[in-house]
Amino acid sequence: MIPFLDLHRQYTGIEKEVKAGWEDVLAQTAFAGGPFVTAFENDFARYCDTKAASGVNTGTSALHLAMLSLGIGPGDEVILPANTFIATAWGISYCGATPVFADCDDFYNLDPGAVESLITTRTKAIIGVHLYGQPCRVDELRAIARKHGLHFVEDAAQAHGARYKGQRTGGLGDIAAFSFYPGKNLGAYGEGGGITSQREDLIQHINRLRNHGSEQRYHHDELGYNMRMDGLQAVVLRVKLKYLDAWNHRRKAIAARYLTEINAPGIKLPKVHPDADPVWHLFVVTVDDRDAFIAHMKDQDIQTALHYPVPCHLQKAYASLGYAPGAFPKSEYLAAHCVSLPMFAEMTDDEVAAVIRAANQFT
Ligand SMILES: *Cc1c(COP(=O)(O)O)cnc(C)c1O
């Protein structure tokens, strides 16, 4: 069987380094926050070419804290794509603000042409998601944000190491949120998240918010949260960060083969924007008869997955926002027809060839 994702193969390659690092954490009992987290933050900020980084407990918290650091609160509106993982919207809602969804472009990312008409006097920010590992159209989105005095935020949860016009994600807007959920391109061995910014003041504020609103123990300057990163996770992430570029390179090679060798007429391949250098967290195709394609691949012993079968604006949790089917045709088409093919750095060439062969047998 060819799995959609196999985390075990990667683990066997770094097992010794991770265990040695964990011994240090255990010896120093540096479990919640602490020096191992700081060391990872420094490395990650350098990797993303940003001034600073903060390590937190989940990507969802990273989005929430990013919103809080920009002062977003009740009555405010934030524009985001309907085609994303739901957590992009949670961060807005947790602050008491309202998510305002927009449709996606041909690259499955937030369509800059759909944004401007949604701006009101309450709009405070635009969140561009670099979905599936492909940077969104940052220049156009930033220009709209600048024109209207809005913040531009990156949801880079799927795009560690991706580049836009040569520049890493994480430093392309006012602030960026990352997830280190185990299956992400840079994944912890448990939950994890991070925030990067070129603005050190925002990161300092987040470091206080994640730590009960406190800089000095038992003195709480504002309503805070317990959202620190674990020392054990920071060690895993710091080890993995050294290999991230090589792993992303391998993902790009697999994607290049899928893009050139899959040629079944019923399978529509993803498009890459000329300004984007994606890291292929996911390889998402669209197929009119999706169920038949999934069954065909399963018959060939190949796992597939769906990202994402229900667009955010049609989730029950957001029924109160009043969106109806038909609101965002491209996002809804994608939700109904997307299929993600196996994609992880440790796939063998034989497995890649088998996926291509099976896909090309689909009629
Ligand atoms: C994974 C993900 C998140 C949430 O991250 P968690 O670490 O799972 O909380 C947010 N946005 C996107 C686009 C994601 O893929």
Short mmCIF file of C-alpha atoms and ligand atoms in Angstrom, two decimals:
data_model
loop_
_atom_site.label_atom_id
_atom_site.label_comp_id
_atom_site.label_asym_id
_atom_site.label_seq_id
_atom_site.Cartn_x
_atom_site.Cartn_y
_atom_site.Cartn_z
CA MET A 1 0.00 0.00 0.00
CA ILE A 2 1.24 3.52 -0.81
CA PRO A 3 0.26 5.72 2.12
CA PHE A 4 -0.92 9.31 1.75
CA LEU A 5 1.67 10.25 4.39
CA ASP A 6 4.15 8.16 6.40
CA LEU A 7 5.75 9.98 9.34
CA HIS A 8 7.61 6.91 10.53
CA ARG A 9 10.14 6.90 7.69
CA GLN A 10 11.30 10.41 8.55
CA TYR A 11 11.53 9.56 12.24
CA THR A 12 13.93 6.68 11.68
CA GLY A 13 16.32 9.11 9.95
CA ILE A 14 16.46 11.58 12.87
CA GLU A 15 15.69 9.29 15.82
CA LYS A 16 19.16 9.52 17.39
CA GLU A 17 19.34 13.31 17.22
CA VAL A 18 15.84 13.76 18.62
CA LYS A 19 16.42 11.36 21.50
CA ALA A 20 19.74 12.99 22.39
CA GLY A 21 17.99 16.38 22.42
CA TRP A 22 15.21 15.03 24.58
CA GLU A 23 17.77 13.74 27.09
CA ASP A 24 18.97 17.34 27.48
CA VAL A 25 15.44 18.67 28.00
CA LEU A 26 14.76 15.95 30.59
CA ALA A 27 18.05 16.59 32.37
CA GLN A 28 17.31 20.31 32.59
CA THR A 29 13.55 19.81 33.22
CA ALA A 30 12.97 22.65 30.75
CA PHE A 31 9.49 21.51 29.80
CA ALA A 32 7.23 24.55 29.28
CA GLY A 33 8.84 27.36 27.29
CA GLY A 34 12.45 27.92 28.32
CA PRO A 35 15.88 27.81 26.65
CA PHE A 36 15.14 25.07 24.10
CA VAL A 37 12.15 27.05 22.83
CA THR A 38 14.26 30.22 22.62
CA ALA A 39 16.93 28.36 20.65
CA PHE A 40 14.35 27.14 18.16
CA GLU A 41 12.81 30.62 17.88
CA ASN A 42 16.18 32.11 16.97
CA ASP A 43 16.82 29.45 14.33
CA PHE A 44 13.33 29.75 12.89
CA ALA A 45 13.47 33.56 12.64
CA ARG A 46 16.79 33.23 10.80
CA TYR A 47 15.33 30.57 8.50
CA CYS A 48 12.36 32.79 7.61
CA ASP A 49 14.55 35.92 7.25
CA THR A 50 12.46 37.68 9.89
CA LYS A 51 13.48 39.86 12.83
CA ALA A 52 11.83 37.62 15.41
CA ALA A 53 9.82 34.47 16.04
CA SER A 54 7.69 33.13 18.88
CA GLY A 55 7.00 29.45 19.59
CA VAL A 56 3.52 28.55 20.80
CA ASN A 57 1.38 25.48 21.44
CA THR A 58 -0.58 25.22 18.15
CA GLY A 59 -0.99 26.90 14.78
CA THR A 60 -4.50 27.85 15.80
CA SER A 61 -3.10 29.73 18.80
CA ALA A 62 -0.54 31.35 16.49
CA LEU A 63 -3.37 32.77 14.38
CA HIS A 64 -5.30 33.86 17.47
CA LEU A 65 -2.25 35.59 18.97
CA ALA A 66 -1.39 37.24 15.65
CA MET A 67 -4.89 38.74 15.56
CA LEU A 68 -4.65 39.89 19.20
CA SER A 69 -1.24 41.48 18.62
CA LEU A 70 -2.73 43.61 15.83
CA GLY A 71 -5.45 44.80 18.19
CA ILE A 72 -8.26 43.03 16.37
CA GLY A 73 -11.37 42.71 18.53
CA PRO A 74 -15.17 42.80 18.73
CA GLY A 75 -16.84 44.61 15.85
CA ASP A 76 -13.85 44.26 13.54
CA GLU A 77 -13.88 42.35 10.26
CA VAL A 78 -11.07 40.32 8.72
CA ILE A 79 -11.07 39.10 5.11
CA LEU A 80 -9.85 35.56 4.40
CA PRO A 81 -10.30 32.84 1.77
CA ALA A 82 -13.27 30.46 1.97
CA ASN A 83 -10.94 27.71 0.76
CA THR A 84 -8.70 27.07 3.76
CA PHE A 85 -8.53 24.96 6.88
CA ILE A 86 -11.11 26.25 9.36
CA ALA A 87 -8.50 27.39 11.90
CA THR A 88 -7.68 30.44 9.75
CA ALA A 89 -11.16 31.67 10.69
CA TRP A 90 -11.06 30.52 14.34
CA GLY A 91 -8.31 33.03 15.18
CA ILE A 92 -10.58 35.86 14.02
CA SER A 93 -13.65 34.58 15.85
CA TYR A 94 -11.76 34.00 19.13
CA CYS A 95 -11.08 37.76 19.21
CA GLY A 96 -14.78 38.53 18.81
CA ALA A 97 -14.20 39.77 15.26
CA THR A 98 -16.07 38.57 12.16
CA PRO A 99 -14.52 36.47 9.39
CA VAL A 100 -15.44 37.78 5.93
CA PHE A 101 -14.87 35.08 3.34
CA ALA A 102 -13.77 35.55 -0.26
CA ASP A 103 -13.42 33.18 -3.21
CA CYS A 104 -10.17 31.71 -4.49
CA ASP A 105 -8.26 32.23 -7.73
CA ASP A 106 -6.97 29.66 -10.25
CA PHE A 107 -4.13 28.85 -7.82
CA TYR A 108 -6.63 27.87 -5.09
CA ASN A 109 -5.55 30.88 -2.98
CA LEU A 110 -7.33 34.09 -1.94
CA ASP A 111 -8.32 35.98 -5.12
CA PRO A 112 -7.08 39.59 -4.88
CA GLY A 113 -9.84 40.59 -7.30
CA ALA A 114 -12.47 39.40 -4.82
CA VAL A 115 -11.16 41.33 -1.83
CA GLU A 116 -11.65 45.03 -2.42
CA SER A 117 -15.45 44.96 -2.71
CA LEU A 118 -15.61 43.30 0.73
CA ILE A 119 -13.80 46.11 2.54
CA THR A 120 -15.94 48.17 4.94
CA THR A 121 -15.16 50.73 7.65
CA ARG A 122 -14.89 47.79 10.07
CA THR A 123 -12.27 45.85 8.08
CA LYS A 124 -8.96 45.65 9.92
CA ALA A 125 -6.92 42.96 8.15
CA ILE A 126 -6.57 40.57 5.23
CA ILE A 127 -5.28 37.05 5.86
CA GLY A 128 -3.56 35.48 2.87
CA VAL A 129 -3.22 31.72 3.25
CA HIS A 130 -0.35 30.03 1.38
CA LEU A 131 -2.51 26.98 0.82
CA TYR A 132 -1.05 23.58 -0.06
CA GLY A 133 2.40 25.23 0.26
CA GLN A 134 1.99 27.75 -2.57
CA PRO A 135 2.40 31.45 -1.64
CA CYS A 136 -0.69 33.52 -2.40
CA ARG A 137 -0.52 36.67 -4.58
CA VAL A 138 1.16 38.74 -1.89
CA ASP A 139 1.98 41.88 -3.94
CA GLU A 140 -1.60 42.44 -5.01
CA LEU A 141 -3.01 41.67 -1.57
CA ARG A 142 -0.45 43.91 0.18
CA ALA A 143 -1.23 46.76 -2.23
CA ILE A 144 -4.95 46.52 -1.39
CA ALA A 145 -4.14 46.37 2.33
CA ARG A 146 -1.85 49.42 2.09
CA LYS A 147 -4.39 51.42 0.07
CA HIS A 148 -7.07 50.88 2.73
CA GLY A 149 -4.86 51.02 5.84
CA LEU A 150 -5.30 47.32 6.67
CA HIS A 151 -2.89 44.76 8.11
CA PHE A 152 -1.71 41.95 5.89
CA VAL A 153 -1.32 38.63 7.72
CA GLU A 154 0.12 35.37 6.37
CA ASP A 155 -1.30 31.99 7.31
CA ALA A 156 1.86 30.05 6.48
CA ALA A 157 0.76 26.85 8.26
CA GLN A 158 1.32 24.84 5.06
CA ALA A 159 4.23 26.79 3.60
CA HIS A 160 7.38 26.57 5.74
CA GLY A 161 10.26 27.52 3.45
CA ALA A 162 8.16 28.49 0.42
CA ARG A 163 9.27 31.62 -1.41
CA TYR A 164 7.43 34.50 -3.05
CA LYS A 165 9.57 36.48 -5.51
CA GLY A 166 12.59 34.90 -3.83
CA GLN A 167 11.57 35.86 -0.29
CA ARG A 168 10.59 33.34 2.36
CA THR A 169 7.07 33.18 3.71
CA GLY A 170 6.80 34.46 7.27
CA GLY A 171 8.20 37.91 6.56
CA LEU A 172 5.97 39.00 3.69
CA GLY A 173 3.32 40.81 5.76
CA ASP A 174 2.88 42.43 9.17
CA ILE A 175 2.89 39.05 10.88
CA ALA A 176 2.69 35.36 9.98
CA ALA A 177 1.33 32.24 11.69
CA PHE A 178 2.80 28.75 11.27
CA SER A 179 1.56 25.34 12.39
CA PHE A 180 3.91 22.57 13.47
CA TYR A 181 1.19 19.93 13.57
CA PRO A 182 2.91 16.55 12.95
CA GLY A 183 1.85 16.26 9.29
CA LYS A 184 3.02 19.73 8.23
CA ASN A 185 6.27 20.20 6.24
CA LEU A 186 7.90 21.12 9.57
CA GLY A 187 6.06 19.08 12.17
CA ALA A 188 6.48 18.49 15.90
CA TYR A 189 5.91 15.17 17.70
CA GLY A 190 2.75 16.56 19.21
CA GLU A 191 1.20 20.01 18.76
CA GLY A 192 3.12 23.17 17.95
CA GLY A 193 2.81 26.58 16.32
CA GLY A 194 4.86 29.68 15.64
CA ILE A 195 4.60 33.36 14.77
CA THR A 196 7.15 35.36 12.77
CA SER A 197 7.36 39.07 12.05
CA GLN A 198 9.70 41.84 10.95
CA ARG A 199 8.17 43.84 13.84
CA GLU A 200 9.83 42.91 17.12
CA ASP A 201 7.18 44.81 19.11
CA LEU A 202 4.48 42.41 17.89
CA ILE A 203 6.52 39.34 18.83
CA GLN A 204 7.32 40.80 22.26
CA HIS A 205 3.62 41.35 22.87
CA ILE A 206 2.86 37.78 21.78
CA ASN A 207 5.55 36.42 24.10
CA ARG A 208 3.69 38.12 26.95
CA LEU A 209 0.22 37.03 25.80
CA ARG A 210 1.22 33.35 25.46
CA ASN A 211 2.63 33.42 29.00
CA HIS A 212 -0.45 34.51 31.03
CA GLY A 213 0.07 38.15 30.04
CA SER A 214 3.18 38.14 32.17
CA GLU A 215 6.81 39.19 31.82
CA GLN A 216 7.61 39.01 35.50
CA ARG A 217 6.32 35.93 37.29
CA TYR A 218 2.95 36.43 39.07
CA HIS A 219 2.60 39.94 37.65
CA HIS A 220 -0.06 39.99 34.92
CA ASP A 221 -0.20 43.10 32.79
CA GLU A 222 -3.15 42.09 30.62
CA LEU A 223 -5.54 39.23 29.94
CA GLY A 224 -3.21 36.42 28.96
CA TYR A 225 -3.25 32.84 27.77
CA ASN A 226 -1.32 29.66 28.40
CA MET A 227 -0.03 28.99 24.90
CA ARG A 228 3.67 28.28 25.36
CA MET A 229 5.58 25.76 23.25
CA ASP A 230 6.94 22.64 25.00
CA GLY A 231 10.71 22.20 25.30
CA LEU A 232 10.40 18.64 23.96
CA GLN A 233 8.69 19.92 20.80
CA ALA A 234 11.22 22.72 20.32
CA VAL A 235 13.99 20.11 20.21
CA VAL A 236 12.19 18.11 17.52
CA LEU A 237 11.57 21.23 15.45
CA ARG A 238 15.16 22.46 15.80
CA VAL A 239 16.53 19.11 14.62
CA LYS A 240 14.06 18.98 11.71
CA LEU A 241 14.68 22.58 10.64
CA LYS A 242 18.19 21.57 9.52
CA TYR A 243 16.68 19.15 7.00
CA LEU A 244 13.65 21.16 5.95
CA ASP A 245 15.18 22.56 2.75
CA ALA A 246 16.31 19.09 1.64
CA TRP A 247 12.88 17.63 2.40
CA ASN A 248 11.13 20.48 0.56
CA HIS A 249 13.51 19.94 -2.36
CA ARG A 250 12.42 16.32 -2.55
CA ARG A 251 8.74 17.34 -2.44
CA LYS A 252 9.41 19.68 -5.37
CA ALA A 253 10.98 16.85 -7.35
CA ILE A 254 7.95 14.63 -6.70
CA ALA A 255 5.58 17.46 -7.67
CA ALA A 256 7.59 18.08 -10.85
CA ARG A 257 7.11 14.43 -11.84
CA TYR A 258 3.39 14.52 -11.06
CA LEU A 259 3.04 17.72 -13.11
CA THR A 260 4.87 16.42 -16.17
CA GLU A 261 3.89 12.75 -16.12
CA ILE A 262 0.24 12.70 -15.04
CA ASN A 263 -1.71 13.17 -18.25
CA ALA A 264 -5.08 11.41 -17.81
CA PRO A 265 -7.63 13.75 -19.43
CA GLY A 266 -9.99 13.57 -16.42
CA ILE A 267 -7.41 14.84 -13.94
CA LYS A 268 -6.80 18.61 -13.67
CA LEU A 269 -3.36 19.42 -12.26
CA PRO A 270 -2.60 22.36 -9.94
CA LYS A 271 -1.24 25.60 -11.45
CA VAL A 272 1.81 27.40 -10.12
CA HIS A 273 1.87 31.21 -10.15
CA PRO A 274 5.05 32.62 -11.76
CA ASP A 275 5.94 34.55 -8.57
CA ALA A 276 5.51 31.49 -6.33
CA ASP A 277 8.04 28.83 -5.36
CA PRO A 278 5.78 26.31 -3.56
CA VAL A 279 6.90 23.66 -1.07
CA TRP A 280 4.06 21.26 -1.92
CA HIS A 281 2.61 20.51 1.50
CA LEU A 282 -0.19 18.95 -0.52
CA PHE A 283 -0.55 18.00 -4.18
CA VAL A 284 -4.22 18.67 -4.96
CA VAL A 285 -5.81 17.73 -8.27
CA THR A 286 -9.43 18.10 -9.29
CA VAL A 287 -11.48 15.35 -10.89
CA ASP A 288 -15.09 15.67 -12.05
CA ASP A 289 -15.99 12.16 -10.89
CA ARG A 290 -14.00 12.30 -7.68
CA ASP A 291 -15.58 9.26 -6.04
CA ALA A 292 -14.68 7.08 -9.01
CA PHE A 293 -11.08 8.36 -8.97
CA ILE A 294 -10.66 7.72 -5.25
CA ALA A 295 -12.08 4.19 -5.67
CA HIS A 296 -9.77 3.58 -8.64
CA MET A 297 -6.70 4.65 -6.66
CA LYS A 298 -7.82 2.55 -3.69
CA ASP A 299 -8.09 -0.47 -6.00
CA GLN A 300 -4.43 0.12 -6.88
CA ASP A 301 -3.61 0.28 -3.16
CA ILE A 302 -2.97 4.03 -3.16
CA GLN A 303 -4.29 6.27 -0.41
CA THR A 304 -5.69 9.71 -1.18
CA ALA A 305 -7.18 12.45 1.01
CA LEU A 306 -9.49 15.49 0.77
CA HIS A 307 -8.40 19.08 1.50
CA TYR A 308 -11.03 20.29 2.14
CA PRO A 309 -14.46 18.78 1.42
CA VAL A 310 -16.51 21.60 2.99
CA PRO A 311 -15.54 25.26 2.43
CA CYS A 312 -15.42 27.46 5.54
CA HIS A 313 -18.42 29.62 4.64
CA LEU A 314 -20.69 26.53 4.52
CA GLN A 315 -19.55 25.04 7.83
CA LYS A 316 -22.31 24.62 10.42
CA ALA A 317 -20.19 26.51 12.94
CA TYR A 318 -20.55 29.62 10.75
CA ALA A 319 -24.22 29.19 9.84
CA SER A 320 -24.97 32.42 11.73
CA LEU A 321 -22.93 34.39 9.17
CA GLY A 322 -25.64 33.60 6.63
CA TYR A 323 -23.67 32.37 3.63
CA ALA A 324 -25.57 30.19 1.13
CA PRO A 325 -24.32 27.63 -1.39
CA GLY A 326 -23.32 29.45 -4.57
CA ALA A 327 -21.65 32.32 -2.71
CA PHE A 328 -18.13 31.27 -3.80
CA PRO A 329 -18.32 29.04 -6.89
CA LYS A 330 -14.60 28.30 -7.21
CA SER A 331 -14.19 27.31 -3.57
CA GLU A 332 -17.32 25.19 -3.77
CA TYR A 333 -16.18 23.48 -6.97
CA LEU A 334 -12.87 22.69 -5.32
CA ALA A 335 -14.53 21.32 -2.19
CA ALA A 336 -16.61 18.99 -4.34
CA HIS A 337 -13.84 17.85 -6.71
CA CYS A 338 -10.45 18.08 -4.96
CA VAL A 339 -8.30 15.00 -4.27
CA SER A 340 -4.87 15.07 -2.63
CA LEU A 341 -2.29 12.58 -3.94
CA PRO A 342 0.41 10.99 -1.71
CA MET A 343 3.08 13.62 -0.99
CA PHE A 344 5.92 13.35 1.51
CA ALA A 345 9.69 13.65 1.16
CA GLU A 346 10.40 10.00 1.95
CA MET A 347 8.33 8.60 -0.95
CA THR A 348 10.49 6.33 -3.08
CA ASP A 349 10.85 6.84 -6.83
CA ASP A 350 9.00 3.54 -7.31
CA GLU A 351 6.09 4.80 -5.24
CA VAL A 352 5.95 8.07 -7.19
CA ALA A 353 5.97 6.08 -10.44
CA ALA A 354 3.19 3.84 -9.13
CA VAL A 355 1.00 6.83 -8.26
CA ILE A 356 1.57 8.29 -11.74
CA ARG A 357 0.86 4.95 -13.43
CA ALA A 358 -2.36 4.43 -11.45
CA ALA A 359 -3.53 7.99 -12.11
CA ASN A 360 -2.92 7.62 -15.82
CA GLN A 361 -5.01 4.44 -15.91
CA PHE A 362 -8.03 6.41 -14.70
CA THR A 363 -10.63 6.86 -17.40
C1 LIG B 1 -2.82 23.22 10.11
C2 LIG B 1 -3.40 24.55 9.78
C3 LIG B 1 -3.78 25.48 10.77
C4 LIG B 1 -3.90 25.12 12.23
O1 LIG B 1 -2.77 24.65 12.83
P1 LIG B 1 -2.86 23.67 14.11
O2 LIG B 1 -1.42 23.57 14.50
O3 LIG B 1 -3.44 22.38 13.68
O4 LIG B 1 -3.66 24.36 15.15
C5 LIG B 1 -4.19 26.73 10.37
N1 LIG B 1 -4.25 27.08 9.07
C6 LIG B 1 -3.92 26.21 8.09
C7 LIG B 1 -3.99 26.66 6.67
C8 LIG B 1 -3.49 24.92 8.42
O5 LIG B 1 -3.19 24.07 7.43
#
